[in-house]
């Protein structure tokens, strides 16, 4: 039974958390915490890496990035595989300012210590209780930020701030 739970919770290739576990944790955090930061991470030019070096190297690059994520976030933070070469991190109770520190640290570490060298782009969003953010908008904003990071040159962090319509 413990083995079965591990399978559902963990992504096989990267040993990061699975997307369904990440979803659960975000929902839980949005009920219990006051704020949190979410980031979507995508390996830049991944198709080119696969085409140039082959799928085995492609997989190894995903694992390298996953290991760097695990080594650079706290045990209470949730690093997950979103799918393919897309990864995600959820930081329960973490402010946008601190979230950006972490995102910048990761982008830098990945560009410094992967072989073959790869870079990542990172889209960041943040919620807090006062604004009544929902999970779909948290996700949409991070995804949009990631898209902008890609469009504007990659290897960077972009944050998509909440549009507060009540103001
Ligand atoms: P910093 O690296 O500039 O981080 C500033 C603040 O961002 C931290 O304040 C914390 O609130 C948040 N933060 C940074 N990285 C993470 C992370 O991976 N996960 C989470 N959940 N939050 C993070 P804090 O805790 O008061 O730490 C102040 C400073 O102490 C940090 O500044 C850093 O220089 C050092 N520090 C704290 N813990 C560690 C650690 O485990 N390893 C290293 N190398 N330095 C640490
Ligand atoms: P941990 O809290 O699970 O953090 C794992 C790794 O995430 C850290 O490895 C570091 O690479 C990164 N990290 C986490 N928080 C921060 C931060 O605020 N700033 C920066 N720059 N990096 C951060 P590291 O540094 O080898 O630390 C290993 C473990 O040692 C940490 O595991 C934590 O349990 C402990 N630790 C290290 N420095 C501090 C500290 O300043 N305060 C506390 N309370 N614990 C620390």
PDB file of C-alpha atoms and ligand atoms in Angstrom:
ATOM      1  CA  UNK A   1       0.000   0.000   0.000  1.00  0.00           C
ATOM      2  CA  UNK A   2       2.831   2.382   0.819  1.00  0.00           C
ATOM      3  CA  UNK A   3       4.392   1.542  -2.549  1.00  0.00           C
ATOM      4  CA  UNK A   4       1.116   2.310  -4.312  1.00  0.00           C
ATOM      5  CA  UNK A   5       0.809   5.676  -2.591  1.00  0.00           C
ATOM      6  CA  UNK A   6       4.358   6.530  -3.577  1.00  0.00           C
ATOM      7  CA  UNK A   7       3.528   5.792  -7.214  1.00  0.00           C
ATOM      8  CA  UNK A   8       0.583   8.175  -7.236  1.00  0.00           C
ATOM      9  CA  UNK A   9       2.499  10.874  -5.391  1.00  0.00           C
ATOM     10  CA  UNK A  10       5.805  10.694  -7.263  1.00  0.00           C
ATOM     11  CA  UNK A  11       6.699  11.258 -10.897  1.00  0.00           C
ATOM     12  CA  UNK A  12       8.542   8.186 -12.130  1.00  0.00           C
ATOM     13  CA  UNK A  13      11.231   9.890 -14.266  1.00  0.00           C
ATOM     14  CA  UNK A  14      12.179  12.809 -12.041  1.00  0.00           C
ATOM     15  CA  UNK A  15      11.171  11.640  -8.537  1.00  0.00           C
ATOM     16  CA  UNK A  16       9.517  15.025  -8.150  1.00  0.00           C
ATOM     17  CA  UNK A  17       5.923  15.060  -6.965  1.00  0.00           C
ATOM     18  CA  UNK A  18       3.212  14.182  -9.454  1.00  0.00           C
ATOM     19  CA  UNK A  19       0.847  16.753 -10.879  1.00  0.00           C
ATOM     20  CA  UNK A  20      -2.127  15.296  -9.007  1.00  0.00           C
ATOM     21  CA  UNK A  21      -0.267  15.580  -5.715  1.00  0.00           C
ATOM     22  CA  UNK A  22       0.659  19.166  -6.557  1.00  0.00           C
ATOM     23  CA  UNK A  23      -3.005  19.931  -7.320  1.00  0.00           C
ATOM     24  CA  UNK A  24      -4.056  18.491  -3.958  1.00  0.00           C
ATOM     25  CA  UNK A  25      -1.431  20.475  -2.086  1.00  0.00           C
ATOM     26  CA  UNK A  26      -2.378  23.748  -3.772  1.00  0.00           C
ATOM     27  CA  UNK A  27      -6.050  23.225  -2.966  1.00  0.00           C
ATOM     28  CA  UNK A  28      -5.176  22.374   0.616  1.00  0.00           C
ATOM     29  CA  UNK A  29      -2.899  25.401   0.940  1.00  0.00           C
ATOM     30  CA  UNK A  30      -5.537  27.728  -0.523  1.00  0.00           C
ATOM     31  CA  UNK A  31      -7.864  26.555   2.247  1.00  0.00           C
ATOM     32  CA  UNK A  32      -5.351  26.738   5.081  1.00  0.00           C
ATOM     33  CA  UNK A  33      -2.680  29.350   4.360  1.00  0.00           C
ATOM     34  CA  UNK A  34      -2.772  33.084   3.839  1.00  0.00           C
ATOM     35  CA  UNK A  35      -0.742  33.221   0.670  1.00  0.00           C
ATOM     36  CA  UNK A  36       1.351  31.158  -1.682  1.00  0.00           C
ATOM     37  CA  UNK A  37       3.497  31.396  -4.797  1.00  0.00           C
ATOM     38  CA  UNK A  38       3.208  29.190  -7.852  1.00  0.00           C
ATOM     39  CA  UNK A  39       5.677  28.816 -10.696  1.00  0.00           C
ATOM     40  CA  UNK A  40       5.607  27.048 -14.019  1.00  0.00           C
ATOM     41  CA  UNK A  41       9.018  26.100 -15.362  1.00  0.00           C
ATOM     42  CA  UNK A  42       9.832  25.076 -18.904  1.00  0.00           C
ATOM     43  CA  UNK A  43      13.191  23.907 -20.266  1.00  0.00           C
ATOM     44  CA  UNK A  44      14.179  26.243 -23.110  1.00  0.00           C
ATOM     45  CA  UNK A  45      14.625  24.826 -26.625  1.00  0.00           C
ATOM     46  CA  UNK A  46      13.920  21.325 -25.391  1.00  0.00           C
ATOM     47  CA  UNK A  47      12.958  20.027 -28.820  1.00  0.00           C
ATOM     48  CA  UNK A  48      16.322  21.136 -30.159  1.00  0.00           C
ATOM     49  CA  UNK A  49      18.096  19.241 -27.352  1.00  0.00           C
ATOM     50  CA  UNK A  50      16.146  16.091 -28.146  1.00  0.00           C
ATOM     51  CA  UNK A  51      16.780  16.430 -31.871  1.00  0.00           C
ATOM     52  CA  UNK A  52      20.478  17.175 -31.375  1.00  0.00           C
ATOM     53  CA  UNK A  53      21.427  14.707 -28.632  1.00  0.00           C
ATOM     54  CA  UNK A  54      18.615  12.157 -28.646  1.00  0.00           C
ATOM     55  CA  UNK A  55      15.781  11.360 -26.265  1.00  0.00           C
ATOM     56  CA  UNK A  56      17.976   9.758 -23.629  1.00  0.00           C
ATOM     57  CA  UNK A  57      19.928  12.982 -23.177  1.00  0.00           C
ATOM     58  CA  UNK A  58      16.593  14.834 -23.261  1.00  0.00           C
ATOM     59  CA  UNK A  59      15.334  12.723 -20.365  1.00  0.00           C
ATOM     60  CA  UNK A  60      18.619  13.176 -18.522  1.00  0.00           C
ATOM     61  CA  UNK A  61      18.336  16.953 -18.868  1.00  0.00           C
ATOM     62  CA  UNK A  62      14.840  16.845 -17.339  1.00  0.00           C
ATOM     63  CA  UNK A  63      16.280  14.802 -14.449  1.00  0.00           C
ATOM     64  CA  UNK A  64      19.162  17.253 -13.972  1.00  0.00           C
ATOM     65  CA  UNK A  65      16.768  20.187 -13.749  1.00  0.00           C
ATOM     66  CA  UNK A  66      14.520  18.233 -11.366  1.00  0.00           C
ATOM     67  CA  UNK A  67      17.496  17.455  -9.119  1.00  0.00           C
ATOM     68  CA  UNK A  68      18.471  21.129  -9.071  1.00  0.00           C
ATOM     69  CA  UNK A  69      14.933  22.030  -8.066  1.00  0.00           C
ATOM     70  CA  UNK A  70      15.034  19.527  -5.200  1.00  0.00           C
ATOM     71  CA  UNK A  71      18.421  20.780  -4.015  1.00  0.00           C
ATOM     72  CA  UNK A  72      17.324  24.406  -4.028  1.00  0.00           C
ATOM     73  CA  UNK A  73      13.957  24.450  -2.327  1.00  0.00           C
ATOM     74  CA  UNK A  74      12.927  23.611   1.202  1.00  0.00           C
ATOM     75  CA  UNK A  75      11.344  20.377   2.275  1.00  0.00           C
ATOM     76  CA  UNK A  76       8.048  22.205   2.794  1.00  0.00           C
ATOM     77  CA  UNK A  77       8.012  23.416  -0.833  1.00  0.00           C
ATOM     78  CA  UNK A  78       6.436  21.256  -3.554  1.00  0.00           C
ATOM     79  CA  UNK A  79       8.489  20.591  -6.692  1.00  0.00           C
ATOM     80  CA  UNK A  80       6.480  18.696  -9.323  1.00  0.00           C
ATOM     81  CA  UNK A  81       6.517  17.425 -12.891  1.00  0.00           C
ATOM     82  CA  UNK A  82       3.742  19.106 -14.801  1.00  0.00           C
ATOM     83  CA  UNK A  83       4.241  17.010 -17.932  1.00  0.00           C
ATOM     84  CA  UNK A  84       6.921  16.600 -20.608  1.00  0.00           C
ATOM     85  CA  UNK A  85       9.689  19.138 -20.050  1.00  0.00           C
ATOM     86  CA  UNK A  86       7.396  21.312 -17.937  1.00  0.00           C
ATOM     87  CA  UNK A  87       7.909  21.420 -14.198  1.00  0.00           C
ATOM     88  CA  UNK A  88       6.178  23.399 -11.464  1.00  0.00           C
ATOM     89  CA  UNK A  89       6.821  24.539  -7.913  1.00  0.00           C
ATOM     90  CA  UNK A  90       4.315  25.521  -5.305  1.00  0.00           C
ATOM     91  CA  UNK A  91       5.511  27.427  -2.246  1.00  0.00           C
ATOM     92  CA  UNK A  92       2.917  27.321   0.548  1.00  0.00           C
ATOM     93  CA  UNK A  93       2.825  30.461   2.672  1.00  0.00           C
ATOM     94  CA  UNK A  94       5.567  32.128   0.643  1.00  0.00           C
ATOM     95  CA  UNK A  95       5.296  35.783  -0.439  1.00  0.00           C
ATOM     96  CA  UNK A  96       5.765  36.937  -4.006  1.00  0.00           C
ATOM     97  CA  UNK A  97       9.046  38.643  -3.055  1.00  0.00           C
ATOM     98  CA  UNK A  98      10.472  35.437  -1.579  1.00  0.00           C
ATOM     99  CA  UNK A  99       9.060  33.415  -4.481  1.00  0.00           C
ATOM    100  CA  UNK A 100      10.960  35.583  -6.922  1.00  0.00           C
ATOM    101  CA  UNK A 101      14.196  35.058  -4.950  1.00  0.00           C
ATOM    102  CA  UNK A 102      13.721  31.318  -5.352  1.00  0.00           C
ATOM    103  CA  UNK A 103      12.799  31.517  -9.045  1.00  0.00           C
ATOM    104  CA  UNK A 104      15.822  33.686  -9.857  1.00  0.00           C
ATOM    105  CA  UNK A 105      18.079  31.341  -7.887  1.00  0.00           C
ATOM    106  CA  UNK A 106      16.842  28.362  -9.884  1.00  0.00           C
ATOM    107  CA  UNK A 107      17.156  30.007 -13.285  1.00  0.00           C
ATOM    108  CA  UNK A 108      20.744  30.903 -12.397  1.00  0.00           C
ATOM    109  CA  UNK A 109      21.647  27.456 -11.009  1.00  0.00           C
ATOM    110  CA  UNK A 110      20.249  25.647 -14.039  1.00  0.00           C
ATOM    111  CA  UNK A 111      22.197  27.805 -16.497  1.00  0.00           C
ATOM    112  CA  UNK A 112      25.371  27.277 -14.419  1.00  0.00           C
ATOM    113  CA  UNK A 113      25.281  23.564 -13.780  1.00  0.00           C
ATOM    114  CA  UNK A 114      23.589  21.501 -16.467  1.00  0.00           C
ATOM    115  CA  UNK A 115      25.478  19.387 -19.008  1.00  0.00           C
ATOM    116  CA  UNK A 116      24.749  19.838 -21.891  1.00  0.00           C
ATOM    117  CA  UNK A 117      23.963  23.350 -20.748  1.00  0.00           C
ATOM    118  CA  UNK A 118      20.291  24.242 -20.768  1.00  0.00           C
ATOM    119  CA  UNK A 119      18.299  27.174 -19.487  1.00  0.00           C
ATOM    120  CA  UNK A 120      14.796  27.432 -18.098  1.00  0.00           C
ATOM    121  CA  UNK A 121      12.036  29.998 -18.278  1.00  0.00           C
ATOM    122  CA  UNK A 122       9.832  30.585 -15.283  1.00  0.00           C
ATOM    123  CA  UNK A 123       6.359  32.099 -14.973  1.00  0.00           C
ATOM    124  CA  UNK A 124       5.362  33.149 -11.465  1.00  0.00           C
ATOM    125  CA  UNK A 125       2.021  33.997  -9.864  1.00  0.00           C
ATOM    126  CA  UNK A 126       0.935  34.597  -6.293  1.00  0.00           C
ATOM    127  CA  UNK A 127      -2.305  34.438  -4.332  1.00  0.00           C
ATOM    128  CA  UNK A 128      -3.401  35.813  -1.012  1.00  0.00           C
ATOM    129  CA  UNK A 129      -6.530  35.377   1.005  1.00  0.00           C
ATOM    130  CA  UNK A 130      -7.568  39.023   0.877  1.00  0.00           C
ATOM    131  CA  UNK A 131      -7.948  38.919  -2.892  1.00  0.00           C
ATOM    132  CA  UNK A 132      -9.995  35.688  -3.078  1.00  0.00           C
ATOM    133  CA  UNK A 133      -7.827  34.248  -5.872  1.00  0.00           C
ATOM    134  CA  UNK A 134      -8.857  30.890  -7.309  1.00  0.00           C
ATOM    135  CA  UNK A 135      -6.656  28.026  -8.431  1.00  0.00           C
ATOM    136  CA  UNK A 136      -7.598  28.455 -12.122  1.00  0.00           C
ATOM    137  CA  UNK A 137      -6.546  32.113 -12.113  1.00  0.00           C
ATOM    138  CA  UNK A 138      -3.330  31.277 -10.216  1.00  0.00           C
ATOM    139  CA  UNK A 139      -2.506  28.733 -12.894  1.00  0.00           C
ATOM    140  CA  UNK A 140      -3.565  30.963 -15.814  1.00  0.00           C
ATOM    141  CA  UNK A 141      -1.385  33.834 -14.624  1.00  0.00           C
ATOM    142  CA  UNK A 142       1.700  31.627 -14.189  1.00  0.00           C
ATOM    143  CA  UNK A 143       1.106  30.122 -17.623  1.00  0.00           C
ATOM    144  CA  UNK A 144       0.751  33.558 -19.203  1.00  0.00           C
ATOM    145  CA  UNK A 145       3.919  34.757 -17.447  1.00  0.00           C
ATOM    146  CA  UNK A 146       5.767  31.700 -18.757  1.00  0.00           C
ATOM    147  CA  UNK A 147       4.552  32.508 -22.260  1.00  0.00           C
ATOM    148  CA  UNK A 148       5.861  36.074 -21.933  1.00  0.00           C
ATOM    149  CA  UNK A 149       9.202  34.780 -20.596  1.00  0.00           C
ATOM    150  CA  UNK A 150       9.506  32.619 -23.725  1.00  0.00           C
ATOM    151  CA  UNK A 151       8.486  35.413 -26.081  1.00  0.00           C
ATOM    152  CA  UNK A 152      10.921  37.871 -24.537  1.00  0.00           C
ATOM    153  CA  UNK A 153      14.105  35.831 -24.828  1.00  0.00           C
ATOM    154  CA  UNK A 154      13.889  32.870 -22.361  1.00  0.00           C
ATOM    155  CA  UNK A 155      16.286  32.082 -19.474  1.00  0.00           C
ATOM    156  CA  UNK A 156      14.338  34.434 -17.215  1.00  0.00           C
ATOM    157  CA  UNK A 157      11.638  34.898 -14.630  1.00  0.00           C
ATOM    158  CA  UNK A 158       8.421  36.767 -15.406  1.00  0.00           C
ATOM    159  CA  UNK A 159       5.701  37.456 -12.873  1.00  0.00           C
ATOM    160  CA  UNK A 160       2.087  37.979 -13.831  1.00  0.00           C
ATOM    161  CA  UNK A 161       0.545  40.080 -11.081  1.00  0.00           C
ATOM    162  CA  UNK A 162      -3.033  39.880  -9.988  1.00  0.00           C
ATOM    163  CA  UNK A 163      -5.380  42.367 -11.650  1.00  0.00           C
ATOM    164  CA  UNK A 164      -7.396  43.624  -8.743  1.00  0.00           C
ATOM    165  CA  UNK A 165     -10.678  44.711 -10.303  1.00  0.00           C
ATOM    166  CA  UNK A 166     -12.096  45.882  -7.003  1.00  0.00           C
ATOM    167  CA  UNK A 167      -9.687  48.818  -6.981  1.00  0.00           C
TER     168      UNK A 167
HETATM  169  P1  LIG B   1      17.560  34.609   0.837  1.00  0.00           P
HETATM  170  O1  LIG B   1      18.154  33.436   0.187  1.00  0.00           O
HETATM  171  O2  LIG B   1      17.738  35.925   0.140  1.00  0.00           O
HETATM  172  O3  LIG B   1      16.004  34.342   1.047  1.00  0.00           O
HETATM  173  C1  LIG B   1      15.133  35.383   1.462  1.00  0.00           C
HETATM  174  C2  LIG B   1      13.833  34.816   1.970  1.00  0.00           C
HETATM  175  O4  LIG B   1      13.188  34.139   0.883  1.00  0.00           O
HETATM  176  C3  LIG B   1      13.976  33.770   3.076  1.00  0.00           C
HETATM  177  O5  LIG B   1      14.014  34.424   4.304  1.00  0.00           O
HETATM  178  C4  LIG B   1      12.708  32.956   2.899  1.00  0.00           C
HETATM  179  O6  LIG B   1      11.602  33.646   3.480  1.00  0.00           O
HETATM  180  C5  LIG B   1      12.519  32.969   1.398  1.00  0.00           C
HETATM  181  N1  LIG B   1      13.138  31.808   0.765  1.00  0.00           N
HETATM  182  C6  LIG B   1      14.300  31.771   0.096  1.00  0.00           C
HETATM  183  N2  LIG B   1      14.518  30.564  -0.408  1.00  0.00           N
HETATM  184  C7  LIG B   1      13.470  29.793  -0.054  1.00  0.00           C
HETATM  185  C8  LIG B   1      13.114  28.431  -0.333  1.00  0.00           C
HETATM  186  O7  LIG B   1      13.824  27.649  -0.999  1.00  0.00           O
HETATM  187  N3  LIG B   1      11.908  28.009   0.145  1.00  0.00           N
HETATM  188  C9  LIG B   1      11.100  28.826   0.882  1.00  0.00           C
HETATM  189  N4  LIG B   1       9.938  28.329   1.349  1.00  0.00           N
HETATM  190  N5  LIG B   1      11.414  30.120   1.174  1.00  0.00           N
HETATM  191  C10 LIG B   1      12.584  30.593   0.700  1.00  0.00           C
HETATM  192  P2  LIG B   1      14.620  33.684   5.611  1.00  0.00           P
HETATM  193  O8  LIG B   1      14.021  32.336   5.792  1.00  0.00           O
HETATM  194  O9  LIG B   1      14.483  34.650   6.738  1.00  0.00           O
HETATM  195  O10 LIG B   1      16.148  33.468   5.276  1.00  0.00           O
HETATM  196  C11 LIG B   1      17.019  34.573   5.282  1.00  0.00           C
HETATM  197  C12 LIG B   1      18.348  34.233   4.625  1.00  0.00           C
HETATM  198  O11 LIG B   1      18.992  33.155   5.354  1.00  0.00           O
HETATM  199  C13 LIG B   1      18.224  33.730   3.195  1.00  0.00           C
HETATM  200  O12 LIG B   1      18.139  34.828   2.304  1.00  0.00           O
HETATM  201  C14 LIG B   1      19.520  32.961   3.038  1.00  0.00           C
HETATM  202  O13 LIG B   1      20.600  33.842   2.829  1.00  0.00           O
HETATM  203  C15 LIG B   1      19.694  32.307   4.402  1.00  0.00           C
HETATM  204  N6  LIG B   1      19.091  30.957   4.432  1.00  0.00           N
HETATM  205  C16 LIG B   1      18.008  30.538   5.103  1.00  0.00           C
HETATM  206  N7  LIG B   1      17.809  29.222   4.932  1.00  0.00           N
HETATM  207  C17 LIG B   1      18.789  28.786   4.120  1.00  0.00           C
HETATM  208  C18 LIG B   1      19.113  27.494   3.568  1.00  0.00           C
HETATM  209  O14 LIG B   1      18.472  26.436   3.788  1.00  0.00           O
HETATM  210  N8  LIG B   1      20.198  27.428   2.763  1.00  0.00           N
HETATM  211  C19 LIG B   1      20.932  28.550   2.474  1.00  0.00           C
HETATM  212  N9  LIG B   1      21.982  28.393   1.640  1.00  0.00           N
HETATM  213  N10 LIG B   1      20.662  29.760   2.984  1.00  0.00           N
HETATM  214  C20 LIG B   1      19.601  29.885   3.798  1.00  0.00           C
HETATM  215  P1  LIG B   2      16.036  22.787   3.365  1.00  0.00           P
HETATM  216  O1  LIG B   2      15.396  23.836   4.218  1.00  0.00           O
HETATM  217  O2  LIG B   2      15.166  21.647   2.945  1.00  0.00           O
HETATM  218  O3  LIG B   2      16.597  23.522   2.055  1.00  0.00           O
HETATM  219  C1  LIG B   2      17.124  22.782   0.961  1.00  0.00           C
HETATM  220  C2  LIG B   2      17.940  23.655   0.044  1.00  0.00           C
HETATM  221  O4  LIG B   2      17.093  24.678  -0.511  1.00  0.00           O
HETATM  222  C3  LIG B   2      19.077  24.407   0.711  1.00  0.00           C
HETATM  223  O5  LIG B   2      20.211  23.591   0.774  1.00  0.00           O
HETATM  224  C4  LIG B   2      19.281  25.580  -0.236  1.00  0.00           C
HETATM  225  O6  LIG B   2      19.985  25.170  -1.412  1.00  0.00           O
HETATM  226  C5  LIG B   2      17.863  25.901  -0.659  1.00  0.00           C
HETATM  227  N1  LIG B   2      17.310  26.939   0.246  1.00  0.00           N
HETATM  228  C6  LIG B   2      16.299  26.787   1.120  1.00  0.00           C
HETATM  229  N2  LIG B   2      16.012  27.942   1.716  1.00  0.00           N
HETATM  230  C7  LIG B   2      16.863  28.849   1.218  1.00  0.00           C
HETATM  231  C8  LIG B   2      17.056  30.251   1.450  1.00  0.00           C
HETATM  232  O7  LIG B   2      16.352  30.919   2.252  1.00  0.00           O
HETATM  233  N3  LIG B   2      18.026  30.878   0.706  1.00  0.00           N
HETATM  234  C9  LIG B   2      18.814  30.190  -0.170  1.00  0.00           C
HETATM  235  N4  LIG B   2      19.759  30.866  -0.832  1.00  0.00           N
HETATM  236  N5  LIG B   2      18.666  28.867  -0.403  1.00  0.00           N
HETATM  237  C10 LIG B   2      17.694  28.211   0.287  1.00  0.00           C
HETATM  238  P2  LIG B   2      21.366  23.938   1.837  1.00  0.00           P
HETATM  239  O8  LIG B   2      21.682  25.379   1.833  1.00  0.00           O
HETATM  240  O9  LIG B   2      22.482  22.977   1.557  1.00  0.00           O
HETATM  241  O10 LIG B   2      20.741  23.593   3.255  1.00  0.00           O
HETATM  242  C11 LIG B   2      20.449  22.249   3.628  1.00  0.00           C
HETATM  243  C12 LIG B   2      19.567  22.223   4.854  1.00  0.00           C
HETATM  244  O11 LIG B   2      20.235  22.832   5.967  1.00  0.00           O
HETATM  245  C13 LIG B   2      18.270  23.014   4.683  1.00  0.00           C
HETATM  246  O12 LIG B   2      17.308  22.165   4.086  1.00  0.00           O
HETATM  247  C14 LIG B   2      17.941  23.368   6.124  1.00  0.00           C
HETATM  248  O13 LIG B   2      17.356  22.273   6.772  1.00  0.00           O
HETATM  249  C15 LIG B   2      19.308  23.611   6.744  1.00  0.00           C
HETATM  250  N6  LIG B   2      19.693  25.048   6.673  1.00  0.00           N
HETATM  251  C16 LIG B   2      20.690  25.578   5.952  1.00  0.00           C
HETATM  252  N7  LIG B   2      20.795  26.891   6.178  1.00  0.00           N
HETATM  253  C17 LIG B   2      19.835  27.205   7.086  1.00  0.00           C
HETATM  254  C18 LIG B   2      19.413  28.441   7.700  1.00  0.00           C
HETATM  255  O14 LIG B   2      19.957  29.539   7.471  1.00  0.00           O
HETATM  256  N8  LIG B   2      18.362  28.366   8.559  1.00  0.00           N
HETATM  257  C19 LIG B   2      17.730  27.183   8.819  1.00  0.00           C
HETATM  258  N9  LIG B   2      16.677  27.180   9.662  1.00  0.00           N
HETATM  259  N10 LIG B   2      18.098  26.007   8.253  1.00  0.00           N
HETATM  260  C20 LIG B   2      19.137  26.024   7.399  1.00  0.00           C
END
